[in-house]
Short mmCIF file of C-alpha atoms in Angstrom, two decimals:
data_model
loop_
_atom_site.label_atom_id
_atom_site.label_comp_id
_atom_site.label_asym_id
_atom_site.label_seq_id
_atom_site.Cartn_x
_atom_site.Cartn_y
_atom_site.Cartn_z
CA MET A 11 0.00 0.00 0.00
CA LYS A 12 2.81 2.36 0.95
CA ALA A 13 4.73 1.64 -2.27
CA ARG A 14 1.60 2.25 -4.31
CA THR A 15 0.99 5.64 -2.74
CA LEU A 16 4.59 6.56 -3.52
CA LEU A 17 4.18 5.41 -7.13
CA GLU A 18 1.00 7.46 -7.54
CA ARG A 19 2.67 10.52 -6.08
CA ALA A 20 5.61 10.13 -8.47
CA ALA A 21 3.19 9.69 -11.39
CA ALA A 22 1.27 12.85 -10.43
CA ILE A 23 4.50 14.87 -10.22
CA LEU A 24 5.69 13.48 -13.56
CA PHE A 25 2.34 14.34 -15.18
CA VAL A 26 2.50 17.92 -13.91
CA ALA A 27 6.10 18.26 -15.10
CA VAL A 28 5.28 16.91 -18.56
CA LEU A 29 2.15 19.06 -18.89
CA LEU A 30 3.94 22.26 -17.94
CA SER A 31 7.58 21.87 -19.01
CA PRO A 32 7.27 22.47 -22.77
CA LEU A 33 5.65 25.86 -22.23
CA LEU A 34 8.00 26.70 -19.34
CA LEU A 35 11.03 25.86 -21.52
CA VAL A 36 9.79 28.16 -24.29
CA VAL A 37 9.67 30.98 -21.74
CA LEU A 38 13.01 30.02 -20.15
CA PHE A 39 14.91 30.02 -23.45
CA ALA A 40 13.46 33.42 -24.34
CA PHE A 41 15.83 34.81 -21.67
CA SER A 42 18.88 32.72 -22.61
CA SER A 43 21.85 34.56 -24.11
CA LYS A 44 22.60 31.62 -26.43
CA ALA A 45 21.03 31.56 -29.91
CA ILE A 46 20.14 27.85 -29.67
CA SER A 47 17.48 26.59 -27.28
CA ASN A 48 19.37 24.03 -25.22
CA PHE A 49 21.30 23.45 -21.99
CA PRO A 50 23.52 24.67 -20.41
CA ILE A 51 22.29 28.25 -20.41
CA PRO A 52 25.38 30.51 -20.34
CA GLY A 53 23.70 33.74 -19.23
CA TRP A 54 20.53 35.78 -19.16
CA THR A 55 19.48 38.55 -21.52
CA LEU A 56 16.53 40.66 -22.67
CA ARG A 57 18.04 40.89 -26.16
CA TRP A 58 15.37 38.69 -27.82
CA PHE A 59 12.58 40.84 -26.41
CA ARG A 60 14.31 43.97 -27.75
CA GLU A 61 14.60 42.25 -31.14
CA MET A 62 10.91 41.35 -30.96
CA LEU A 63 9.95 44.99 -30.30
CA ALA A 64 12.12 46.12 -33.21
CA PHE A 65 10.76 43.37 -35.49
CA GLU A 66 8.78 45.19 -38.16
CA PRO A 67 5.57 43.08 -38.35
CA PHE A 68 5.33 42.69 -34.55
CA PRO A 69 3.23 45.76 -33.56
CA THR A 70 0.55 45.02 -36.19
CA ALA A 71 0.43 41.34 -35.23
CA LEU A 72 0.04 42.24 -31.54
CA SER A 73 -2.67 44.83 -32.18
CA ASN A 74 -4.52 42.46 -34.54
CA SER A 75 -4.42 39.69 -31.93
CA LEU A 76 -5.72 42.05 -29.25
CA LEU A 77 -8.37 43.53 -31.54
CA VAL A 78 -9.69 40.10 -32.54
CA GLY A 79 -9.42 38.75 -28.97
CA VAL A 80 -11.25 41.67 -27.37
CA SER A 81 -13.97 41.74 -30.07
CA VAL A 82 -14.52 38.00 -29.70
CA GLY A 83 -14.60 38.42 -25.90
CA ILE A 84 -17.20 41.20 -25.97
CA LEU A 85 -19.39 39.61 -28.65
CA SER A 86 -19.35 36.19 -27.05
CA ALA A 87 -20.15 37.74 -23.64
CA ILE A 88 -23.21 39.55 -25.03
CA ILE A 89 -24.48 36.73 -27.25
CA GLY A 90 -23.48 34.10 -24.67
CA THR A 91 -25.45 35.85 -21.89
CA MET A 92 -28.52 36.12 -24.12
CA THR A 93 -28.24 32.47 -25.10
CA ALA A 94 -27.67 31.20 -21.56
CA LEU A 95 -30.62 33.28 -20.31
CA GLY A 96 -32.86 31.94 -23.09
CA LEU A 97 -31.75 28.37 -22.34
CA ALA A 98 -32.26 28.82 -18.58
CA CYS A 99 -35.95 29.40 -19.29
CA LEU A 100 -36.33 26.21 -21.32
CA PRO A 101 -36.79 22.74 -19.80
CA ARG A 102 -33.44 21.36 -18.65
CA ARG A 103 -33.42 18.52 -21.18
CA GLU A 104 -34.00 20.84 -24.16
CA ALA A 105 -31.30 23.22 -22.93
CA GLN A 106 -28.79 20.38 -22.67
CA ILE A 107 -29.55 19.17 -26.18
CA ALA A 108 -29.16 22.73 -27.49
CA MET A 109 -25.77 23.08 -25.76
CA LEU A 110 -24.61 19.75 -27.16
CA ALA A 111 -25.57 20.91 -30.68
CA LEU A 112 -23.81 24.22 -30.10
CA ALA A 113 -20.63 22.30 -29.19
CA LEU A 114 -20.61 20.27 -32.44
CA PRO A 115 -18.09 22.59 -34.17
CA LEU A 116 -15.61 21.74 -31.39
CA MET A 117 -15.85 18.05 -32.17
CA LEU A 118 -14.82 18.43 -35.79
CA PRO A 119 -11.10 18.38 -36.57
CA PRO A 120 -10.10 22.08 -36.58
CA LEU A 121 -8.67 21.83 -40.12
CA PHE A 122 -12.04 20.64 -41.49
CA LEU A 123 -13.84 23.51 -39.75
CA ALA A 124 -11.24 25.92 -41.14
CA VAL A 125 -11.50 24.89 -44.80
CA MET A 126 -15.28 24.61 -44.51
CA LEU A 127 -15.50 28.20 -43.24
CA LEU A 128 -13.00 29.38 -45.85
CA VAL A 129 -15.04 28.12 -48.81
CA TRP A 130 -18.28 29.34 -47.19
CA PHE A 131 -16.92 32.86 -46.65
CA LEU A 132 -15.69 32.94 -50.26
CA PHE A 133 -19.07 31.64 -51.48
CA LEU A 134 -20.83 34.42 -49.54
CA GLY A 135 -18.47 36.90 -51.16
CA LEU A 136 -17.02 38.14 -47.86
CA THR A 137 -13.56 39.72 -48.00
CA LEU A 138 -11.20 37.67 -45.85
CA GLY A 139 -9.72 39.66 -42.99
CA LEU A 140 -10.01 40.26 -39.26
CA LYS A 141 -13.85 40.29 -39.49
CA THR A 142 -14.00 36.76 -40.87
CA VAL A 143 -11.51 35.68 -38.18
CA ILE A 144 -13.82 37.12 -35.49
CA LEU A 145 -16.85 35.31 -36.97
CA ALA A 146 -14.92 32.03 -37.13
CA HIS A 147 -13.72 32.39 -33.53
CA LEU A 148 -17.24 33.08 -32.24
CA LEU A 149 -18.25 29.65 -33.49
CA PHE A 150 -15.90 27.87 -31.08
CA THR A 151 -15.86 30.33 -28.15
CA LEU A 152 -19.68 30.51 -27.78
CA PRO A 153 -20.13 26.89 -26.59
CA PHE A 154 -17.67 27.47 -23.71
CA VAL A 155 -19.21 30.80 -22.72
CA VAL A 156 -22.76 29.43 -22.86
CA VAL A 157 -21.96 26.33 -20.78
CA VAL A 158 -20.23 28.38 -18.07
CA LEU A 159 -22.99 31.02 -17.92
CA TYR A 160 -25.78 28.44 -18.06
CA SER A 161 -24.39 26.60 -15.06
CA ARG A 162 -24.21 29.92 -13.14
CA LEU A 163 -27.80 30.80 -14.11
CA SER A 164 -29.14 27.42 -13.05
CA SER A 165 -28.31 28.35 -9.45
CA PHE A 166 -29.65 31.90 -9.88
CA ASP A 167 -32.68 32.87 -7.80
CA PHE A 168 -35.17 34.07 -10.44
CA ARG A 169 -37.52 35.30 -7.66
CA ILE A 170 -35.33 38.45 -7.52
CA ILE A 171 -36.37 39.21 -11.10
CA GLU A 172 -40.03 38.54 -10.32
CA ALA A 173 -39.79 40.85 -7.32
CA ALA A 174 -38.28 43.63 -9.45
CA ARG A 175 -41.00 43.14 -12.07
CA ASP A 176 -43.70 43.24 -9.37
CA LEU A 177 -42.25 46.52 -8.16
CA GLY A 178 -42.76 47.95 -11.66
CA ALA A 179 -39.36 47.47 -13.31
CA SER A 180 -39.35 46.90 -17.07
CA PRO A 181 -37.90 43.53 -18.19
CA TRP A 182 -34.70 45.30 -19.27
CA ARG A 183 -34.34 47.20 -15.96
CA ALA A 184 -35.04 44.04 -13.99
CA PHE A 185 -32.24 42.33 -15.92
CA ALA A 186 -29.78 45.26 -15.74
CA ASP A 187 -30.35 46.11 -12.05
CA ALA A 188 -31.24 42.80 -10.43
CA MET A 189 -29.51 40.11 -12.45
CA LEU A 190 -26.51 41.57 -14.24
CA PRO A 191 -24.62 42.77 -11.12
CA VAL A 192 -24.92 39.26 -9.63
CA ILE A 193 -23.74 37.35 -12.69
CA MET A 194 -21.21 39.98 -13.89
CA PRO A 195 -18.05 38.26 -12.55
CA VAL A 196 -19.00 35.07 -14.39
CA VAL A 197 -19.82 37.02 -17.58
CA ILE A 198 -16.39 38.70 -17.48
CA GLY A 199 -14.68 35.41 -16.66
CA ALA A 200 -16.41 33.63 -19.53
CA ALA A 201 -15.47 36.49 -21.87
CA LEU A 202 -11.82 36.16 -20.82
CA MET A 203 -11.98 32.45 -21.57
CA ALA A 204 -13.12 33.41 -25.09
CA VAL A 205 -10.25 35.94 -25.31
CA ALA A 206 -7.71 33.25 -24.36
CA LEU A 207 -9.11 30.80 -26.92
CA SER A 208 -9.19 33.47 -29.61
CA ILE A 209 -5.66 34.81 -29.04
CA ASP A 210 -4.27 31.29 -29.03
CA ASP A 211 -6.07 30.10 -32.17
CA PHE A 212 -3.86 29.46 -35.14
CA ILE A 213 -5.55 26.87 -37.38
CA LEU A 214 -8.82 28.71 -38.11
CA THR A 215 -7.06 32.07 -38.25
CA SER A 216 -4.48 30.92 -40.78
CA PHE A 217 -7.20 29.87 -43.24
CA VAL A 218 -9.71 32.69 -42.92
CA ILE A 219 -7.51 35.74 -42.31
CA GLY A 220 -6.55 36.30 -45.94
CA GLY A 221 -3.36 38.32 -45.69
CA GLY A 222 -2.98 39.75 -42.18
CA ASN A 223 -0.90 38.76 -39.19
CA THR A 224 -1.63 37.76 -35.61
CA LEU A 225 0.85 36.63 -32.94
CA PRO A 226 0.51 32.90 -33.73
CA MET A 227 0.75 33.69 -37.46
CA LEU A 228 3.95 35.62 -36.75
CA VAL A 229 5.37 32.68 -34.79
CA MET A 230 4.59 30.41 -37.75
CA SER A 231 6.29 32.74 -40.22
CA THR A 232 9.47 32.86 -38.09
CA LEU A 233 9.34 29.04 -37.90
CA ARG A 234 9.31 28.92 -41.70
CA THR A 235 12.26 31.26 -42.12
CA SER A 236 14.82 31.38 -39.32
CA VAL A 237 14.28 30.32 -35.75
CA THR A 238 16.07 32.44 -33.17
CA PRO A 239 15.08 32.89 -29.51
CA MET A 240 13.05 35.88 -30.75
CA THR A 241 10.42 33.25 -31.61
CA ASN A 242 10.52 32.31 -27.91
CA ALA A 243 10.06 35.96 -26.96
CA ILE A 244 6.95 36.26 -29.17
CA GLY A 245 5.78 32.91 -27.81
CA THR A 246 6.30 34.12 -24.23
CA MET A 247 4.12 37.12 -25.04
CA LEU A 248 1.46 34.84 -26.55
CA ILE A 249 1.52 32.33 -23.68
CA SER A 250 1.37 35.12 -21.07
CA LEU A 251 -1.64 36.73 -22.73
CA SER A 252 -3.63 33.51 -22.96
CA ILE A 253 -2.58 32.14 -19.56
CA VAL A 254 -3.23 35.39 -17.67
CA SER A 255 -6.71 35.59 -19.26
CA THR A 256 -7.33 31.96 -18.36
CA LEU A 257 -6.19 32.43 -14.74
CA ILE A 258 -8.48 35.42 -14.21
CA ALA A 259 -11.29 33.55 -16.00
CA LEU A 260 -10.89 30.48 -13.79
CA TYR A 261 -10.83 32.66 -10.68
CA LEU A 262 -13.96 34.62 -11.66
CA THR A 263 -16.06 31.74 -12.98
CA ARG A 264 -14.84 29.09 -10.52
CA TYR A 265 -15.13 26.84 -13.59
CA ARG A 266 -13.54 23.48 -12.91
CA GLY A 267 -14.14 21.40 -15.99
CA MET B 222 -39.11 33.53 -15.53
CA LEU B 223 -39.43 34.64 -19.13
CA SER B 224 -42.11 33.65 -21.56
CA ARG B 225 -41.26 31.00 -24.09
CA ARG B 226 -41.37 33.59 -26.86
CA THR B 227 -38.87 35.89 -25.14
CA SER B 228 -36.53 32.99 -24.52
CA TYR B 229 -36.64 32.04 -28.21
CA LEU B 230 -35.86 35.66 -29.10
CA LEU B 231 -32.83 35.55 -26.80
CA LEU B 232 -31.62 32.44 -28.60
CA LEU B 233 -31.86 34.12 -31.98
CA PRO B 234 -28.29 35.55 -32.32
CA ALA B 235 -26.67 32.25 -31.35
CA ALA B 236 -29.01 30.38 -33.68
CA ALA B 237 -28.12 32.81 -36.49
CA ILE B 238 -24.38 32.26 -35.98
CA TYR B 239 -24.77 28.51 -35.62
CA GLY B 240 -27.12 28.18 -38.58
CA GLY B 241 -25.51 30.72 -40.88
CA LEU B 242 -21.92 29.85 -40.14
CA PHE B 243 -21.93 26.18 -39.20
CA VAL B 244 -24.97 24.36 -40.56
CA ALA B 245 -25.09 26.25 -43.87
CA ALA B 246 -21.30 25.98 -44.29
CA ALA B 247 -21.40 22.24 -43.58
CA VAL B 248 -24.22 21.68 -46.10
CA TYR B 249 -22.38 23.69 -48.77
CA PHE B 250 -19.13 21.87 -47.98
CA PHE B 251 -20.88 18.51 -48.32
CA MET B 252 -22.45 19.49 -51.66
CA LEU B 253 -19.01 20.54 -52.89
CA SER B 254 -17.75 16.98 -52.51
CA PHE B 255 -20.00 15.91 -55.41
CA TRP B 256 -19.00 18.79 -57.68
CA SER B 257 -16.08 18.91 -60.05
CA VAL B 258 -13.37 21.28 -61.20
CA ARG B 259 -13.00 22.27 -64.83
CA SER B 260 -10.28 24.68 -65.96
CA TYR B 261 -9.77 26.05 -62.43
CA ARG B 262 -13.47 26.63 -61.83
CA VAL B 263 -15.71 24.72 -59.44
CA VAL B 264 -18.69 23.41 -61.42
CA PRO B 265 -21.94 22.23 -59.77
CA ASP B 266 -22.24 18.65 -60.87
CA PHE B 267 -23.02 15.26 -59.47
CA THR B 268 -20.10 12.92 -59.47
CA LEU B 269 -18.73 10.33 -57.06
CA GLY B 270 -15.32 10.72 -58.68
CA ASN B 271 -13.89 12.68 -55.76
CA TYR B 272 -14.80 9.91 -53.32
CA VAL B 273 -13.44 7.24 -55.67
CA LYS B 274 -10.18 9.17 -55.87
CA THR B 275 -10.12 9.60 -52.08
CA PHE B 276 -10.52 5.89 -51.42
CA THR B 277 -8.12 4.73 -54.14
CA THR B 278 -5.24 7.15 -54.66
CA HIS B 279 -5.02 8.42 -51.08
CA LEU B 280 -5.83 5.19 -49.26
CA GLY B 281 -2.29 4.66 -47.96
CA SER B 282 -1.97 7.99 -46.27
CA GLY B 283 -5.49 7.62 -44.89
CA GLU B 284 -4.58 4.31 -43.25
CA LYS B 285 -1.39 5.76 -41.79
CA THR B 286 -3.29 8.76 -40.45
CA LEU B 287 -5.94 6.59 -38.79
CA LEU B 288 -3.28 4.35 -37.25
CA ILE B 289 -1.31 7.28 -35.82
CA ALA B 290 -4.50 8.95 -34.58
CA PHE B 291 -5.52 5.68 -32.93
CA VAL B 292 -2.18 5.41 -31.12
CA ILE B 293 -2.37 9.06 -30.00
CA ALA B 294 -5.98 8.82 -28.83
CA THR B 295 -5.27 5.58 -26.95
CA ALA B 296 -2.18 7.03 -25.26
CA ALA B 297 -3.92 10.29 -24.34
CA THR B 298 -7.01 8.45 -23.04
CA VAL B 299 -5.06 5.93 -20.94
CA LEU B 300 -2.73 8.58 -19.48
CA GLY B 301 -5.63 11.00 -19.03
CA PHE B 302 -7.69 8.33 -17.29
CA TYR B 303 -4.85 7.63 -14.88
CA TYR B 304 -4.50 11.36 -14.12
CA ALA B 305 -8.29 11.75 -13.70
CA TRP B 306 -8.34 8.66 -11.47
CA ILE B 307 -5.59 10.14 -9.27
CA ILE B 308 -7.57 13.40 -9.05
CA ARG B 309 -10.82 11.67 -8.10
CA PHE B 310 -9.63 8.93 -5.78
CA ARG B 311 -6.05 9.49 -4.62
CA ALA B 312 -4.95 13.12 -4.58
CA GLY B 313 -7.06 14.32 -1.64
CA ARG B 314 -6.37 17.97 -0.93
CA TRP B 315 -4.06 18.18 -3.97
CA ALA B 316 -6.91 17.30 -6.36
CA PRO B 317 -7.98 20.91 -7.09
CA ALA B 318 -4.38 21.89 -7.93
CA LEU B 319 -3.94 18.93 -10.31
CA LEU B 320 -7.22 19.76 -12.04
CA PHE B 321 -6.24 23.41 -12.23
CA ILE B 322 -2.98 22.58 -14.03
CA ALA B 323 -4.88 20.51 -16.61
CA LEU B 324 -7.24 23.45 -17.16
CA ILE B 325 -4.53 26.08 -17.71
CA THR B 326 -2.68 23.91 -20.19
CA LEU B 327 -5.97 23.33 -22.04
CA PHE B 328 -6.43 26.94 -23.01
CA GLY B 329 -2.92 27.92 -23.99
CA GLY B 330 -0.49 27.28 -26.73
CA TYR B 331 -1.39 24.91 -29.62
CA LEU B 332 1.36 26.31 -31.82
CA MET B 333 3.73 27.02 -28.91
CA LYS B 334 3.52 23.39 -27.81
CA ILE B 335 4.48 22.19 -31.31
CA TYR B 336 7.32 24.70 -31.35
CA ALA B 337 8.43 23.62 -27.88
CA TRP B 338 8.63 19.96 -28.90
CA LYS B 339 10.34 20.91 -32.15
CA THR B 340 13.17 22.64 -30.28
CA MET B 341 13.24 20.08 -27.48
CA LEU B 342 13.41 16.98 -29.69
CA GLY B 343 15.96 18.38 -32.15
CA SER B 344 19.48 16.92 -32.29
CA ASP B 345 20.83 19.97 -30.43
CA GLY B 346 17.60 20.39 -28.46
CA ALA B 347 16.89 20.38 -24.75
CA VAL B 348 16.13 16.65 -24.45
CA ASN B 349 19.36 15.58 -26.16
CA SER B 350 21.52 18.23 -24.48
CA ALA B 351 20.10 17.32 -21.06
CA LEU B 352 20.74 13.61 -21.66
CA ILE B 353 24.30 14.33 -22.80
CA ALA B 354 24.91 16.67 -19.88
CA ALA B 355 23.64 13.96 -17.53
CA GLY B 356 26.13 11.55 -19.13
CA LEU B 357 23.40 9.12 -20.19
CA ILE B 358 24.25 9.30 -23.87
CA THR B 359 27.24 10.56 -25.85
CA GLN B 360 25.67 11.01 -29.29
CA PRO B 361 22.35 12.88 -29.77
CA PHE B 362 19.30 10.84 -30.79
CA GLU B 363 18.65 11.94 -34.38
CA ALA B 364 15.46 9.93 -34.70
CA LEU B 365 13.53 11.96 -32.10
CA ILE B 366 12.48 14.74 -34.42
CA TYR B 367 10.90 14.59 -37.91
CA SER B 368 9.30 11.22 -37.39
CA PRO B 369 5.91 9.69 -36.57
CA THR B 370 7.21 9.37 -32.98
CA ALA B 371 7.60 13.13 -32.76
CA VAL B 372 4.03 13.60 -34.02
CA ILE B 373 2.75 11.08 -31.47
CA ILE B 374 4.65 12.71 -28.56
CA THR B 375 3.61 16.25 -29.53
CA LEU B 376 -0.07 15.51 -30.11
CA THR B 377 -0.43 13.24 -27.07
CA HIS B 378 0.96 16.04 -24.92
CA PHE B 379 -1.31 18.61 -26.57
CA LEU B 380 -4.42 16.43 -26.20
CA LEU B 381 -3.82 15.24 -22.64
CA PRO B 382 -5.84 18.09 -21.02
CA PHE B 383 -8.67 17.47 -23.52
CA ALA B 384 -8.69 13.82 -22.46
CA ILE B 385 -8.46 14.53 -18.73
CA LEU B 386 -11.42 16.88 -18.30
CA PRO B 387 -14.34 14.74 -19.61
CA MET B 388 -13.05 11.83 -17.52
CA VAL B 389 -12.72 13.94 -14.37
CA ALA B 390 -16.37 14.90 -14.87
CA ALA B 391 -17.33 11.25 -15.42
CA LEU B 392 -15.42 9.98 -12.36
CA ARG B 393 -16.98 12.73 -10.25
CA GLY B 394 -20.34 11.09 -10.96
CA ILE B 395 -19.32 7.80 -9.30
CA GLY B 396 -20.23 7.83 -5.62
CA ASP B 397 -17.88 6.52 -2.93
CA ALA B 398 -20.74 4.26 -1.80
CA GLU B 399 -20.72 2.28 -5.07
CA ILE B 400 -17.03 1.58 -4.74
CA GLU B 401 -17.28 0.80 -1.04
CA SER B 402 -20.06 -1.70 -1.65
CA ALA B 403 -18.05 -3.43 -4.38
CA ARG B 404 -15.11 -3.62 -1.95
CA ASP B 405 -17.34 -4.96 0.80
CA LEU B 406 -18.43 -7.72 -1.55
CA GLY B 407 -14.79 -8.71 -1.77
CA ALA B 408 -13.68 -7.05 -5.03
CA GLY B 409 -10.01 -6.06 -5.27
CA SER B 410 -8.73 -2.88 -6.96
CA TRP B 411 -8.59 -4.37 -10.45
CA PRO B 412 -12.14 -5.85 -10.42
CA VAL B 413 -13.44 -2.56 -8.97
CA LEU B 414 -11.79 -0.71 -11.86
CA ARG B 415 -13.05 -3.18 -14.47
CA ASP B 416 -16.56 -3.85 -13.15
CA VAL B 417 -17.50 -0.54 -11.53
CA ILE B 418 -15.35 2.43 -12.53
CA ILE B 419 -14.78 1.81 -16.27
CA PRO B 420 -18.42 0.85 -17.10
CA ARG B 421 -19.74 3.83 -15.10
CA ALA B 422 -17.25 6.25 -16.70
CA ARG B 423 -17.73 4.87 -20.22
CA THR B 424 -19.38 7.99 -21.64
CA GLY B 425 -16.53 10.15 -20.37
CA ILE B 426 -13.86 7.74 -21.61
CA MET B 427 -15.53 7.61 -25.02
CA ALA B 428 -15.85 11.42 -25.16
CA SER B 429 -12.13 11.77 -24.43
CA PHE B 430 -11.14 9.15 -26.96
CA ALA B 431 -13.39 10.55 -29.70
CA LEU B 432 -12.16 14.12 -29.16
CA CYS B 433 -8.48 13.08 -29.26
CA PHE B 434 -9.01 10.78 -32.23
CA LEU B 435 -10.87 13.33 -34.36
CA ILE B 436 -8.44 16.16 -33.60
CA SER B 437 -5.47 13.91 -34.46
CA VAL B 438 -7.06 12.63 -37.67
CA GLY B 439 -7.49 16.17 -38.97
CA ASP B 440 -4.31 17.68 -37.63
CA TYR B 441 -2.16 19.43 -40.15
CA PHE B 442 0.47 21.61 -38.52
CA THR B 443 1.96 19.00 -36.16
CA PRO B 444 3.00 16.57 -38.93
CA LEU B 445 4.03 19.56 -41.05
CA LEU B 446 6.39 20.93 -38.37
CA VAL B 447 7.72 17.82 -36.60
CA GLY B 448 6.66 14.89 -38.83
CA GLY B 449 9.40 15.16 -41.43
CA LYS B 450 8.61 13.29 -44.65
CA MET B 451 5.51 11.53 -43.36
CA ALA B 452 2.21 12.80 -44.78
CA MET B 453 -1.01 12.69 -42.82
CA VAL B 454 -4.38 13.32 -44.46
CA GLY B 455 -4.44 16.93 -43.25
CA GLN B 456 -1.37 17.67 -45.37
CA LEU B 457 -3.20 16.36 -48.43
CA ILE B 458 -6.43 18.23 -47.66
CA ALA B 459 -5.02 21.68 -46.88
CA PRO B 460 -3.29 22.28 -50.27
CA GLN B 461 -6.57 21.49 -52.11
CA PHE B 462 -7.78 24.81 -50.74
CA GLY B 463 -4.58 26.62 -51.69
CA THR B 464 -2.03 25.67 -54.30
CA TYR B 465 -3.91 22.75 -55.94
CA PHE B 466 -7.26 24.54 -55.91
CA ASN B 467 -9.42 21.44 -55.89
CA TRP B 468 -12.12 22.19 -53.32
CA PRO B 469 -14.37 19.24 -54.31
CA LEU B 470 -11.56 16.73 -53.82
CA GLY B 471 -10.56 18.39 -50.52
CA SER B 472 -14.15 18.17 -49.36
CA ALA B 473 -14.53 14.52 -50.36
CA MET B 474 -11.27 13.68 -48.56
CA SER B 475 -12.55 15.43 -45.41
CA PHE B 476 -15.91 13.64 -45.42
CA GLY B 477 -14.30 10.35 -46.40
CA ILE B 478 -11.84 10.28 -43.50
CA LEU B 479 -14.53 11.61 -41.14
CA ALA B 480 -16.92 8.79 -42.10
CA VAL B 481 -14.24 6.12 -41.58
CA SER B 482 -13.30 7.78 -38.27
CA LEU B 483 -16.90 7.61 -37.05
CA VAL B 484 -17.06 3.91 -37.92
CA ILE B 485 -13.86 3.31 -35.95
CA LEU B 486 -15.24 5.27 -32.99
CA GLY B 487 -18.39 3.13 -33.13
CA LEU B 488 -16.26 -0.02 -32.96
CA VAL B 489 -14.20 1.36 -30.06
CA ASN B 490 -17.40 2.17 -28.21
CA ALA B 491 -18.73 -1.33 -28.79
CA GLY B 492 -15.44 -2.80 -27.58
CA LEU B 493 -15.44 -0.64 -24.47
CA SER B 494 -18.99 -1.67 -23.60
CA LEU B 495 -17.78 -5.28 -23.29
CA VAL B 496 -15.46 -4.35 -20.40
CA GLY B 497 -16.83 -5.61 -17.10
CA ARG B 498 -20.00 -7.04 -18.65
CA GLN B 499 -19.07 -10.64 -19.29
#
């Protein structure tokens, strides 16, 4: 029994190390003074971050990533709240079926979804660009946002709304004054989850963006040409953005899988 | 509570996005697979030629893709199940922390994880340099990178959080009482796992396996960046929408491999339902 506990503890530690180490190493080598990502590390430097800042396509890629991420966050928060509220008023079984259907795009291989959206956007005559990227991202961020908000609303006391309505509040005022302040942390958290997913996305973006750049697209283009630790610096930026959003999101929503 | 009409109105924007972007796109994409290309133009048509081509010319790479995806999905599901099992039954007060780590790694870094493995597995990468520094080897392993092994390692690592979470949810649904009663009836750890835990968690196990399998089948950038000369189906599909400009063939390849994948998933599900039921 004792040996088994020890084995399980070792396995858990190994799992955590394997899950985290690739990303941690990317960050670690971004600060290494050597041009090749390996051990031993001779010294520490901020040179690669300075190179990143001076890298010509970097500012546009960063602002595009942020623009898309924030738009996707806001849109999925608004639409997600409406959807979760609508579903909360339906019978539980119907709501669950609707959420399962909404999650179907996540079950397709991302490449299939990407090429499918590409040909559909071209068929509709839309110009590829950041707008088509935002539309594509909404398709896979909404299911997350809706599930998180729906589970918050299922423990919400709807008598508060009825009380506000009885006291003469319009449906909108009842929502804005009695419900929104209570669910706001979860709405923001769910929106940040959407931001993290959007900023990190590469597959859909690369097919439906047309010509522009985002941070993952920039990483890919450096991978195609010459890899220096500047790629690690851009990657560190990317990982920090998505992980910080995720951490705040997990804290606010208390979402645990 | 809201009236049924108001609640339908609230669902309208999501329904518009889902219908206009997903359902309509999927229908169009499916129709495309029966069309043909003449002098660089897609012509509405009805031909099964694209499917015939998919299942004849590209059969080899399809088989290889399915095999690799099967290995990856199995590895991710088994490892993920073990991790989820530790979280549910063994970790005690550490369980929330272990779950938390799986969640953060879920949301971040598809491309960064591929890049990380690419630099780590290279001949002058972190894995080789650490092994040499530790005195375990003298010459770097060349075979680590640009091989099916590299694809399997990279994708299994990427998919592990996706495999863990549905199974954590499934194991959460099994009460301590069920396991206690099986123990009281004299079942050891292995029979408890086989006769109680696995059958009760089957939906979660299947969800994990299906997710990992489908994502691996359609993956494109992992084999492109760390797979070397090997070609998975994704690498044949993607250029049909770029350089080769053959959307109908690309569509037929997508639906073809998807259909075969669903059949395989059905068989895996049937196999899994036999566990603990003899």
